PDB file of C-alpha atoms in Angstrom:
ATOM      1  CA  MET V   1     -14.915 -12.770   8.583  1.00 63.00           C
ATOM      2  CA  PHE V   2     -17.202 -15.645   7.608  1.00 67.00           C
ATOM      3  CA  PHE V   3     -14.767 -17.213   5.117  1.00 62.00           C
ATOM      4  CA  GLY V   4     -11.918 -19.607   5.814  1.00 55.00           C
ATOM      5  CA  ARG V   5     -12.936 -21.779   8.715  1.00 58.00           C
ATOM      6  CA  ASN V   6      -9.570 -23.496   8.734  1.00 58.00           C
ATOM      7  CA  ILE V   7      -6.355 -21.667   7.874  1.00 57.00           C
ATOM      8  CA  HIS V   8      -4.694 -24.857   6.665  1.00 56.00           C
ATOM      9  CA  GLU V   9      -7.405 -25.211   4.018  1.00 61.00           C
ATOM     10  CA  PHE V  10      -7.281 -21.494   3.327  1.00 65.00           C
ATOM     11  CA  VAL V  11      -3.619 -21.480   2.266  1.00 65.00           C
ATOM     12  CA  ARG V  12      -4.001 -24.414  -0.118  1.00 73.00           C
ATOM     13  CA  PHE V  13      -5.342 -22.133  -2.842  1.00 82.00           C
ATOM     14  CA  LYS V  14      -1.985 -20.500  -3.557  1.00 84.00           C
ATOM     15  CA  TRP V  15      -2.308 -20.826  -7.341  1.00 88.00           C
ATOM     16  CA  ILE V  16      -5.679 -19.090  -7.260  1.00 90.00           C
ATOM     17  CA  TYR V  17      -4.061 -16.243  -5.302  1.00 90.00           C
ATOM     18  CA  PHE V  18      -1.178 -16.189  -7.798  1.00 91.00           C
ATOM     19  CA  PHE V  19      -3.500 -15.981 -10.792  1.00 93.00           C
ATOM     20  CA  LEU V  20      -5.748 -13.325  -9.236  1.00 93.00           C
ATOM     21  CA  SER V  21      -2.687 -11.257  -8.296  1.00 92.00           C
ATOM     22  CA  LEU V  22      -1.479 -11.298 -11.910  1.00 92.00           C
ATOM     23  CA  VAL V  23      -4.913 -10.339 -13.227  1.00 92.00           C
ATOM     24  CA  LEU V  24      -5.604  -7.535 -10.743  1.00 91.00           C
ATOM     25  CA  MET V  25      -2.152  -5.985 -11.026  1.00 91.00           C
ATOM     26  CA  SER V  26      -2.338  -5.778 -14.833  1.00 89.00           C
ATOM     27  CA  LEU V  27      -6.052  -5.128 -15.332  1.00 87.00           C
ATOM     28  CA  SER V  28      -5.872  -1.331 -15.188  1.00 85.00           C
ATOM     29  CA  PHE V  29      -3.059  -1.192 -17.726  1.00 83.00           C
ATOM     30  CA  LEU V  30      -5.074  -3.294 -20.179  1.00 83.00           C
ATOM     31  CA  PHE V  31      -8.555  -1.833 -19.685  1.00 82.00           C
ATOM     32  CA  GLY V  32      -8.202   1.208 -17.425  1.00 76.00           C
ATOM     33  CA  GLU V  33      -8.538   4.917 -17.990  1.00 75.00           C
ATOM     34  CA  TYR V  34      -6.257   7.812 -17.090  1.00 72.00           C
ATOM     35  CA  ILE V  35      -7.268   9.934 -14.098  1.00 69.00           C
ATOM     36  CA  ASN V  36      -4.882  12.648 -12.841  1.00 65.00           C
ATOM     37  CA  GLY V  37      -2.022  11.222 -14.899  1.00 64.00           C
ATOM     38  CA  SER V  38      -2.316   7.614 -13.687  1.00 71.00           C
ATOM     39  CA  LYS V  39      -4.007   4.653 -15.331  1.00 76.00           C
ATOM     40  CA  ASN V  40      -5.151   2.968 -12.123  1.00 80.00           C
ATOM     41  CA  TRP V  41      -8.931   2.824 -12.452  1.00 82.00           C
ATOM     42  CA  ILE V  42     -11.494   0.798 -14.345  1.00 86.00           C
ATOM     43  CA  SER V  43     -15.106   1.861 -14.925  1.00 81.00           C
ATOM     44  CA  PHE V  44     -17.619  -0.964 -14.959  1.00 77.00           C
ATOM     45  CA  PHE V  45     -21.364  -0.240 -15.295  1.00 76.00           C
ATOM     46  CA  GLY V  46     -20.830   3.224 -13.882  1.00 77.00           C
ATOM     47  CA  ILE V  47     -18.714   1.982 -10.961  1.00 81.00           C
ATOM     48  CA  THR V  48     -15.060   3.024 -10.854  1.00 83.00           C
ATOM     49  CA  PHE V  49     -12.651   0.867  -8.874  1.00 85.00           C
ATOM     50  CA  GLN V  50      -8.907   0.341  -8.521  1.00 88.00           C
ATOM     51  CA  PRO V  51      -7.932  -3.337  -9.088  1.00 89.00           C
ATOM     52  CA  SER V  52      -4.446  -3.002  -7.551  1.00 89.00           C
ATOM     53  CA  GLU V  53      -6.018  -2.246  -4.141  1.00 90.00           C
ATOM     54  CA  PHE V  54      -7.424  -5.772  -4.113  1.00 92.00           C
ATOM     55  CA  GLY V  55      -4.350  -7.196  -5.822  1.00 92.00           C
ATOM     56  CA  LYS V  56      -2.309  -6.365  -2.720  1.00 92.00           C
ATOM     57  CA  ILE V  57      -4.516  -8.678  -0.660  1.00 91.00           C
ATOM     58  CA  PHE V  58      -3.940 -11.644  -2.955  1.00 92.00           C
ATOM     59  CA  VAL V  59      -0.187 -10.966  -3.068  1.00 92.00           C
ATOM     60  CA  ILE V  60      -0.117 -11.254   0.735  1.00 90.00           C
ATOM     61  CA  LEU V  61      -2.218 -14.425   0.616  1.00 89.00           C
ATOM     62  CA  TYR V  62       0.129 -15.956  -1.955  1.00 89.00           C
ATOM     63  CA  LEU V  63       3.307 -15.031  -0.094  1.00 88.00           C
ATOM     64  CA  SER V  64       1.860 -16.355   3.166  1.00 84.00           C
ATOM     65  CA  SER V  65       0.926 -19.612   1.438  1.00 83.00           C
ATOM     66  CA  ILE V  66       4.377 -20.293  -0.023  1.00 82.00           C
ATOM     67  CA  LEU V  67       6.489 -18.991   2.862  1.00 79.00           C
ATOM     68  CA  ARG V  68       4.905 -21.281   5.445  1.00 71.00           C
ATOM     69  CA  ASN V  69       7.302 -24.095   4.538  1.00 66.00           C
ATOM     70  CA  ASN V  70       9.898 -22.216   2.409  1.00 62.00           C
ATOM     71  CA  ARG V  71      11.198 -25.383   0.798  1.00 64.00           C
ATOM     72  CA  ASP V  72       9.868 -25.428  -2.761  1.00 68.00           C
ATOM     73  CA  LYS V  73      12.245 -23.651  -5.161  1.00 73.00           C
ATOM     74  CA  ILE V  74       9.494 -23.337  -7.760  1.00 78.00           C
ATOM     75  CA  ASP V  75       7.451 -21.303  -5.301  1.00 78.00           C
ATOM     76  CA  LYS V  76      10.391 -18.961  -4.739  1.00 78.00           C
ATOM     77  CA  TYR V  77      10.897 -18.366  -8.454  1.00 82.00           C
ATOM     78  CA  MET V  78       7.171 -17.881  -8.964  1.00 86.00           C
ATOM     79  CA  ALA V  79       7.139 -15.353  -6.099  1.00 85.00           C
ATOM     80  CA  ILE V  80       9.974 -13.405  -7.731  1.00 83.00           C
ATOM     81  CA  PHE V  81       8.119 -13.520 -11.046  1.00 89.00           C
ATOM     82  CA  LEU V  82       4.895 -12.294  -9.412  1.00 90.00           C
ATOM     83  CA  ILE V  83       6.617  -9.391  -7.687  1.00 88.00           C
ATOM     84  CA  LEU V  84       8.530  -8.273 -10.800  1.00 86.00           C
ATOM     85  CA  PHE V  85       5.412  -8.696 -12.956  1.00 90.00           C
ATOM     86  CA  SER V  86       3.429  -6.555 -10.501  1.00 89.00           C
ATOM     87  CA  LEU V  87       6.129  -3.889 -10.366  1.00 86.00           C
ATOM     88  CA  ILE V  88       6.367  -3.615 -14.158  1.00 86.00           C
ATOM     89  CA  PHE V  89       2.633  -3.148 -14.619  1.00 88.00           C
ATOM     90  CA  LEU V  90       2.284  -0.821 -11.640  1.00 87.00           C
ATOM     91  CA  ILE V  91       5.024   1.389 -13.021  1.00 82.00           C
ATOM     92  CA  LEU V  92       3.421   1.334 -16.475  1.00 83.00           C
ATOM     93  CA  GLN V  93       0.160   2.387 -14.814  1.00 85.00           C
ATOM     94  CA  LYS V  94       2.117   5.055 -12.904  1.00 80.00           C
ATOM     95  CA  ASP V  95       0.842   3.589  -9.640  1.00 82.00           C
ATOM     96  CA  LEU V  96       4.142   4.226  -7.876  1.00 80.00           C
ATOM     97  CA  GLY V  97       2.695   4.163  -4.370  1.00 82.00           C
ATOM     98  CA  THR V  98       1.433   0.606  -4.705  1.00 86.00           C
ATOM     99  CA  ALA V  99       4.699  -0.412  -6.391  1.00 86.00           C
ATOM    100  CA  ILE V 100       6.682   0.808  -3.378  1.00 85.00           C
ATOM    101  CA  ILE V 101       4.334  -1.042  -1.041  1.00 88.00           C
ATOM    102  CA  ILE V 102       4.713  -4.313  -2.965  1.00 88.00           C
ATOM    103  CA  ILE V 103       8.518  -3.979  -2.900  1.00 85.00           C
ATOM    104  CA  PHE V 104       8.816  -3.462   0.838  1.00 85.00           C
ATOM    105  CA  LEU V 105       6.035  -5.917   1.640  1.00 87.00           C
ATOM    106  CA  SER V 106       7.736  -8.781  -0.195  1.00 85.00           C
ATOM    107  CA  MET V 107      11.132  -7.990   1.281  1.00 83.00           C
ATOM    108  CA  LEU V 108       9.877  -7.711   4.854  1.00 83.00           C
ATOM    109  CA  MET V 109       7.684 -10.817   4.732  1.00 83.00           C
ATOM    110  CA  TYR V 110      10.481 -12.916   3.256  1.00 81.00           C
ATOM    111  CA  TYR V 111      13.056 -11.636   5.719  1.00 79.00           C
ATOM    112  CA  ILE V 112      10.734 -12.130   8.706  1.00 78.00           C
ATOM    113  CA  ARG V 113      10.136 -15.724   7.662  1.00 77.00           C
ATOM    114  CA  THR V 114      13.671 -16.749   6.604  1.00 75.00           C
ATOM    115  CA  SER V 115      16.210 -14.158   7.867  1.00 73.00           C
ATOM    116  CA  LYS V 116      18.002 -14.556   4.501  1.00 73.00           C
ATOM    117  CA  TYR V 117      19.375 -11.735   2.350  1.00 73.00           C
ATOM    118  CA  LYS V 118      19.618 -13.360  -1.097  1.00 72.00           C
ATOM    119  CA  PHE V 119      16.010 -12.747  -2.081  1.00 68.00           C
ATOM    120  CA  LEU V 120      16.219  -9.198  -0.737  1.00 72.00           C
ATOM    121  CA  LEU V 121      19.201  -8.403  -2.973  1.00 78.00           C
ATOM    122  CA  ILE V 122      17.394  -9.681  -6.081  1.00 73.00           C
ATOM    123  CA  ILE V 123      14.346  -7.530  -5.367  1.00 68.00           C
ATOM    124  CA  ILE V 124      16.435  -4.445  -4.493  1.00 76.00           C
ATOM    125  CA  ILE V 125      18.534  -4.660  -7.677  1.00 80.00           C
ATOM    126  CA  ALA V 126      15.459  -5.204  -9.850  1.00 73.00           C
ATOM    127  CA  THR V 127      13.697  -2.318  -8.133  1.00 71.00           C
ATOM    128  CA  LEU V 128      16.595   0.063  -8.710  1.00 79.00           C
ATOM    129  CA  ILE V 129      16.663  -0.842 -12.399  1.00 81.00           C
ATOM    130  CA  LEU V 130      12.898  -0.330 -12.748  1.00 73.00           C
ATOM    131  CA  GLY V 131      13.129   2.948 -10.820  1.00 75.00           C
ATOM    132  CA  VAL V 132      15.803   4.337 -13.116  1.00 82.00           C
ATOM    133  CA  LEU V 133      13.829   3.253 -16.190  1.00 79.00           C
ATOM    134  CA  ALA V 134      10.688   4.890 -14.794  1.00 75.00           C
ATOM    135  CA  TYR V 135      12.576   8.138 -14.133  1.00 80.00           C
ATOM    136  CA  ILE V 136      13.993   8.170 -17.660  1.00 82.00           C
ATOM    137  CA  ASN V 137      10.798   7.256 -19.515  1.00 78.00           C
ATOM    138  CA  PHE V 138       7.993   8.890 -17.513  1.00 75.00           C
ATOM    139  CA  PRO V 139       7.824  12.692 -17.154  1.00 78.00           C
ATOM    140  CA  HIS V 140       5.274  12.169 -14.367  1.00 73.00           C
ATOM    141  CA  VAL V 141       7.940  10.506 -12.234  1.00 77.00           C
ATOM    142  CA  ARG V 142      10.540  13.194 -12.947  1.00 82.00           C
ATOM    143  CA  VAL V 143       8.079  15.912 -11.925  1.00 81.00           C
ATOM    144  CA  ARG V 144       7.456  14.197  -8.565  1.00 80.00           C
ATOM    145  CA  ILE V 145      11.186  13.840  -7.879  1.00 83.00           C
ATOM    146  CA  HIS V 146      11.947  17.450  -8.803  1.00 82.00           C
ATOM    147  CA  ALA V 147       9.017  18.712  -6.706  1.00 80.00           C
ATOM    148  CA  TRP V 148      10.398  16.783  -3.754  1.00 82.00           C
ATOM    149  CA  LEU V 149      13.952  18.074  -4.139  1.00 82.00           C
ATOM    150  CA  ASN V 150      13.015  21.669  -5.046  1.00 83.00           C
ATOM    151  CA  PRO V 151       9.519  22.459  -3.708  1.00 80.00           C
ATOM    152  CA  GLU V 152       9.927  26.181  -4.415  1.00 81.00           C
ATOM    153  CA  SER V 153      11.145  25.815  -7.989  1.00 77.00           C
ATOM    154  CA  ASP V 154       7.755  26.089  -9.734  1.00 73.00           C
ATOM    155  CA  PRO V 155       5.114  27.347  -7.256  1.00 75.00           C
ATOM    156  CA  ASN V 156       2.499  28.012  -9.954  1.00 74.00           C
ATOM    157  CA  PHE V 157       2.565  24.569 -11.525  1.00 76.00           C
ATOM    158  CA  THR V 158       4.541  21.442 -10.628  1.00 75.00           C
ATOM    159  CA  THR V 159       5.183  22.259  -6.939  1.00 80.00           C
ATOM    160  CA  TYR V 160       1.877  24.049  -6.307  1.00 83.00           C
ATOM    161  CA  GLN V 161       0.394  21.098  -4.410  1.00 81.00           C
ATOM    162  CA  VAL V 162       3.372  20.707  -2.082  1.00 84.00           C
ATOM    163  CA  LEU V 163       3.536  24.401  -1.226  1.00 86.00           C
ATOM    164  CA  GLN V 164      -0.213  24.724  -0.681  1.00 86.00           C
ATOM    165  CA  GLY V 165       0.007  21.815   1.729  1.00 86.00           C
ATOM    166  CA  PHE V 166       2.724  23.564   3.716  1.00 87.00           C
ATOM    167  CA  PHE V 167       0.774  26.839   3.780  1.00 89.00           C
ATOM    168  CA  ALA V 168      -2.403  25.078   4.927  1.00 87.00           C
ATOM    169  CA  MET V 169      -0.730  23.180   7.769  1.00 89.00           C
ATOM    170  CA  GLY V 170       1.143  26.307   8.836  1.00 87.00           C
ATOM    171  CA  SER V 171      -2.023  28.428   8.862  1.00 87.00           C
ATOM    172  CA  GLY V 172      -3.777  25.856  11.033  1.00 87.00           C
ATOM    173  CA  GLY V 173      -1.245  26.137  13.806  1.00 88.00           C
ATOM    174  CA  PHE V 174      -1.281  23.882  16.850  1.00 90.00           C
ATOM    175  CA  LEU V 175      -5.072  23.769  17.423  1.00 90.00           C
ATOM    176  CA  GLY V 176      -6.348  24.533  13.917  1.00 88.00           C
ATOM    177  CA  ARG V 177      -8.600  27.143  12.374  1.00 90.00           C
ATOM    178  CA  GLY V 178     -11.762  25.306  13.379  1.00 89.00           C
ATOM    179  CA  LEU V 179     -13.959  22.694  11.734  1.00 89.00           C
ATOM    180  CA  TYR V 180     -15.211  23.818   8.282  1.00 87.00           C
ATOM    181  CA  ARG V 181     -13.174  27.028   8.558  1.00 87.00           C
ATOM    182  CA  GLY V 182     -10.248  25.945   6.406  1.00 83.00           C
ATOM    183  CA  ASN V 183      -9.557  27.033   2.837  1.00 83.00           C
ATOM    184  CA  LEU V 184      -9.892  23.522   1.444  1.00 82.00           C
ATOM    185  CA  GLU V 185     -10.609  24.809  -2.054  1.00 81.00           C
ATOM    186  CA  LEU V 186      -6.963  25.915  -2.251  1.00 81.00           C
ATOM    187  CA  ILE V 187      -5.624  22.419  -1.489  1.00 81.00           C
ATOM    188  CA  PRO V 188      -5.492  20.060  -4.504  1.00 81.00           C
ATOM    189  CA  VAL V 189      -7.093  16.609  -3.989  1.00 80.00           C
ATOM    190  CA  ASN V 190      -7.895  17.519  -0.383  1.00 83.00           C
ATOM    191  CA  TYR V 191     -10.153  14.490   0.105  1.00 83.00           C
ATOM    192  CA  THR V 192      -7.659  11.800  -1.030  1.00 81.00           C
ATOM    193  CA  ASP V 193      -3.888  12.404  -1.164  1.00 82.00           C
ATOM    194  CA  TYR V 194      -4.016  15.550   0.962  1.00 87.00           C
ATOM    195  CA  ILE V 195      -6.750  14.674   3.439  1.00 90.00           C
ATOM    196  CA  PHE V 196      -4.187  14.830   6.261  1.00 92.00           C
ATOM    197  CA  VAL V 197      -3.349  18.426   5.303  1.00 91.00           C
ATOM    198  CA  SER V 198      -7.052  19.329   5.417  1.00 91.00           C
ATOM    199  CA  ILE V 199      -7.390  17.813   8.891  1.00 93.00           C
ATOM    200  CA  VAL V 200      -4.316  19.620  10.208  1.00 93.00           C
ATOM    201  CA  GLU V 201      -5.472  22.964   8.820  1.00 92.00           C
ATOM    202  CA  GLU V 202      -8.884  22.741  10.477  1.00 92.00           C
ATOM    203  CA  LEU V 203      -8.085  20.746  13.626  1.00 94.00           C
ATOM    204  CA  GLY V 204      -4.432  21.589  14.152  1.00 93.00           C
ATOM    205  CA  ILE V 205      -1.040  19.950  14.374  1.00 93.00           C
ATOM    206  CA  PHE V 206      -2.132  18.467  17.712  1.00 95.00           C
ATOM    207  CA  THR V 207      -4.833  16.401  15.973  1.00 95.00           C
ATOM    208  CA  GLY V 208      -2.368  15.417  13.261  1.00 94.00           C
ATOM    209  CA  ILE V 209       0.010  14.080  15.914  1.00 95.00           C
ATOM    210  CA  LEU V 210      -2.823  12.146  17.574  1.00 96.00           C
ATOM    211  CA  ILE V 211      -3.807  10.519  14.271  1.00 95.00           C
ATOM    212  CA  THR V 212      -0.194   9.541  13.619  1.00 95.00           C
ATOM    213  CA  LEU V 213       0.075   8.044  17.120  1.00 96.00           C
ATOM    214  CA  LEU V 214      -3.115   6.041  16.551  1.00 96.00           C
ATOM    215  CA  TYR V 215      -1.613   4.460  13.443  1.00 95.00           C
ATOM    216  CA  PHE V 216       1.596   3.729  15.348  1.00 95.00           C
ATOM    217  CA  LEU V 217      -0.267   2.149  18.275  1.00 95.00           C
ATOM    218  CA  PHE V 218      -2.343   0.069  15.856  1.00 93.00           C
ATOM    219  CA  PHE V 219       0.845  -1.252  14.225  1.00 94.00           C
ATOM    220  CA  ILE V 220       2.474  -2.094  17.577  1.00 94.00           C
ATOM    221  CA  LYS V 221      -0.678  -3.775  18.909  1.00 91.00           C
ATOM    222  CA  VAL V 222      -1.113  -5.996  15.854  1.00 90.00           C
ATOM    223  CA  MET V 223       2.577  -6.966  15.863  1.00 89.00           C
ATOM    224  CA  LYS V 224       2.401  -7.892  19.558  1.00 88.00           C
ATOM    225  CA  ASN V 225      -0.711  -9.981  19.010  1.00 85.00           C
ATOM    226  CA  SER V 226       0.803 -11.747  16.014  1.00 83.00           C
ATOM    227  CA  MET V 227       3.900 -12.682  18.018  1.00 80.00           C
ATOM    228  CA  LYS V 228       1.720 -14.120  20.794  1.00 77.00           C
ATOM    229  CA  MET V 229      -0.373 -16.244  18.443  1.00 74.00           C
ATOM    230  CA  LYS V 230      -0.067 -19.980  18.898  1.00 63.00           C
ATOM    231  CA  ALA V 231      -1.021 -20.575  15.289  1.00 57.00           C
ATOM    232  CA  LYS V 232       1.152 -21.891  12.501  1.00 59.00           C
ATOM    233  CA  ASP V 233       3.509 -19.645  10.569  1.00 64.00           C
ATOM    234  CA  GLU V 234       0.967 -18.872   7.848  1.00 71.00           C
ATOM    235  CA  SER V 235      -1.385 -17.216  10.335  1.00 77.00           C
ATOM    236  CA  LYS V 236       1.361 -14.998  11.694  1.00 80.00           C
ATOM    237  CA  LEU V 237       2.517 -14.135   8.176  1.00 83.00           C
ATOM    238  CA  LEU V 238      -0.999 -13.057   7.216  1.00 85.00           C
ATOM    239  CA  MET V 239      -1.246 -10.863  10.296  1.00 87.00           C
ATOM    240  CA  VAL V 240       2.180  -9.314   9.725  1.00 88.00           C
ATOM    241  CA  GLY V 241       1.580  -8.868   5.984  1.00 89.00           C
ATOM    242  CA  PHE V 242      -1.674  -6.980   6.397  1.00 91.00           C
ATOM    243  CA  ASN V 243      -0.197  -4.922   9.202  1.00 91.00           C
ATOM    244  CA  ILE V 244       2.802  -4.015   7.033  1.00 90.00           C
ATOM    245  CA  ILE V 245       0.471  -2.912   4.216  1.00 91.00           C
ATOM    246  CA  ILE V 246      -1.409  -0.494   6.485  1.00 92.00           C
ATOM    247  CA  ALA V 247       1.788   0.795   8.093  1.00 92.00           C
ATOM    248  CA  LEU V 248       3.604   1.285   4.768  1.00 90.00           C
ATOM    249  CA  GLN V 249       0.658   3.034   3.160  1.00 91.00           C
ATOM    250  CA  THR V 250       0.369   5.389   6.130  1.00 93.00           C
ATOM    251  CA  THR V 251       4.110   6.106   6.180  1.00 92.00           C
ATOM    252  CA  ILE V 252       4.343   6.722   2.427  1.00 90.00           C
ATOM    253  CA  ILE V 253       1.432   9.137   2.172  1.00 91.00           C
ATOM    254  CA  LEU V 254       2.331  11.057   5.359  1.00 92.00           C
ATOM    255  CA  GLY V 255       5.966  11.198   4.273  1.00 90.00           C
ATOM    256  CA  GLY V 256       4.918  12.534   0.873  1.00 87.00           C
ATOM    257  CA  VAL V 257       2.584  15.158   2.334  1.00 88.00           C
ATOM    258  CA  LEU V 258       5.340  16.371   4.679  1.00 88.00           C
ATOM    259  CA  ASN V 259       7.830  16.273   1.745  1.00 85.00           C
ATOM    260  CA  LEU V 260      10.096  13.803   3.514  1.00 87.00           C
ATOM    261  CA  ILE V 261       9.863  11.535   0.461  1.00 83.00           C
ATOM    262  CA  PRO V 262       8.491  12.066  -3.080  1.00 82.00           C
ATOM    263  CA  LEU V 263       4.705  12.282  -3.077  1.00 80.00           C
ATOM    264  CA  THR V 264       2.838   9.262  -4.442  1.00 79.00           C
ATOM    265  CA  GLY V 265      -0.881   9.032  -5.023  1.00 75.00           C
ATOM    266  CA  ILE V 266      -2.162   6.618  -2.402  1.00 84.00           C
ATOM    267  CA  THR V 267      -4.837   6.947   0.239  1.00 87.00           C
ATOM    268  CA  LEU V 268      -4.504   7.405   3.983  1.00 91.00           C
ATOM    269  CA  PRO V 269      -5.955   4.168   5.425  1.00 91.00           C
ATOM    270  CA  PHE V 270      -9.504   4.396   6.814  1.00 91.00           C
ATOM    271  CA  ILE V 271      -9.588   8.194   6.299  1.00 91.00           C
ATOM    272  CA  SER V 272      -9.140   9.171   2.644  1.00 89.00           C
ATOM    273  CA  TYR V 273     -12.003   9.100   0.176  1.00 86.00           C
ATOM    274  CA  GLY V 274     -11.846   6.065  -2.091  1.00 80.00           C
ATOM    275  CA  GLY V 275     -14.196   3.085  -2.218  1.00 84.00           C
ATOM    276  CA  SER V 276     -11.616   0.540  -3.394  1.00 88.00           C
ATOM    277  CA  SER V 277      -9.200   1.535  -0.630  1.00 89.00           C
ATOM    278  CA  ILE V 278     -11.834   1.452   2.108  1.00 91.00           C
ATOM    279  CA  ILE V 279     -13.185  -1.948   1.035  1.00 92.00           C
ATOM    280  CA  SER V 280      -9.721  -3.514   0.708  1.00 92.00           C
ATOM    281  CA  MET V 281      -8.663  -2.130   4.092  1.00 92.00           C
ATOM    282  CA  PHE V 282     -11.713  -3.579   5.813  1.00 90.00           C
ATOM    283  CA  ILE V 283     -11.187  -6.928   4.086  1.00 89.00           C
ATOM    284  CA  MET V 284      -7.686  -7.019   5.592  1.00 89.00           C
ATOM    285  CA  PHE V 285      -9.036  -5.797   8.911  1.00 87.00           C
ATOM    286  CA  GLY V 286     -11.720  -8.523   8.887  1.00 85.00           C
ATOM    287  CA  ILE V 287      -9.184 -11.291   8.228  1.00 84.00           C
ATOM    288  CA  MET V 288      -6.958 -10.020  11.043  1.00 85.00           C
ATOM    289  CA  GLN V 289      -9.956  -9.921  13.362  1.00 83.00           C
ATOM    290  CA  LYS V 290     -10.814 -13.477  12.377  1.00 80.00           C
ATOM    291  CA  LEU V 291      -7.268 -14.625  13.062  1.00 79.00           C
ATOM    292  CA  LEU V 292      -7.276 -13.022  16.504  1.00 77.00           C
ATOM    293  CA  GLU V 293     -10.595 -14.627  17.369  1.00 73.00           C
ATOM    294  CA  GLY V 294      -8.983 -17.987  16.821  1.00 65.00           C
ATOM    295  CA  ASP V 295     -11.398 -19.309  14.196  1.00 47.00           C
ATOM    296  CA  PHE V 296      -8.484 -19.934  11.835  1.00 48.00           C
ATOM    297  CA  LEU V 297      -6.357 -21.636  14.467  1.00 45.00           C
TER     298      LEU V 297
END
C-alpha cells in the first residue's frame, strides 16, 4: 500500500510488467520440481513458492497499462503473445487452474475496456487448440476429465478424491459434525484444494453457503466501487482485474469440489493453506485498498 503514489507513473512501467510476467510464468517449468503431478513450485534456500501466483499480478498490471489507451497495435500483439506464452508454459507445468484464470481474465478485461469481439475470438480459438493438445498429451489432464464425467468409475484410485469429498459434505449435513470432529484424514489435500469440503463437513452446508455468499458480496462490492471511481481507466481496470482474479479462483475451485467442472489444483482465496497464494492475494487486496483510498487518483 506504500508503493505507487501516482497511478499515471505506476502504469508507465509496462515493459517491466511484461518481462516479469514472462519470467514468472515460465520459471517453474525451467527450474521447478514436481509435487502431486504438477511442476508449479520452486525451492529456494529451503523456501518453496509458486511463481505463477505472482505472475498473475504482473499480467494484470501489464494489461491495465496497455488497455488504458487501446491505440497501439504493438501493445495488442504483445498482449496476445504474453497470454499465449503464459498458457503454453502453464499447461506444460500442468498448472491448469492458473491457465484458465489467465484465459478468462484477459478476455474479460479486454472486453470490458473495448467491447470488441476480435481479440476474444483469437484467445478462444488458441485456448481450444491448447486444451485439445493438453488432453491428448498429458494423462494427468485426461484423468481429471474422466473423473469429472464419471466420478464413480474408479472409486479406489482416480475418482477417490471426488467421492470422498461428496461423502464428507454429505456426512456433515446442514449444521456439520462439529469443529475438530470431522474425518479429515480421509479427505485428500484437505488443507488446500479440498479445504471447503473440510469446512462443510465440520461446520455444515449452512457455513459453506455463508462463505460462498461472502465471496459473492465481496465481488459485488468491489465492482460497485470500481464503477463509482472518478479515476482514469487504468485505475478501474486494476480494480476489476484483481476482483476478477479472486472471483474466478473462487468459482473454479468451488466448482471443481462440487464436481460442476473438472477439478483443478488452485487455492480457495484467503482460506486455503499456501504461502504464495496468501501473499499474492494480499498484494492484490492492498493495491485495491490503495485505489479506494484515493492515493492513486
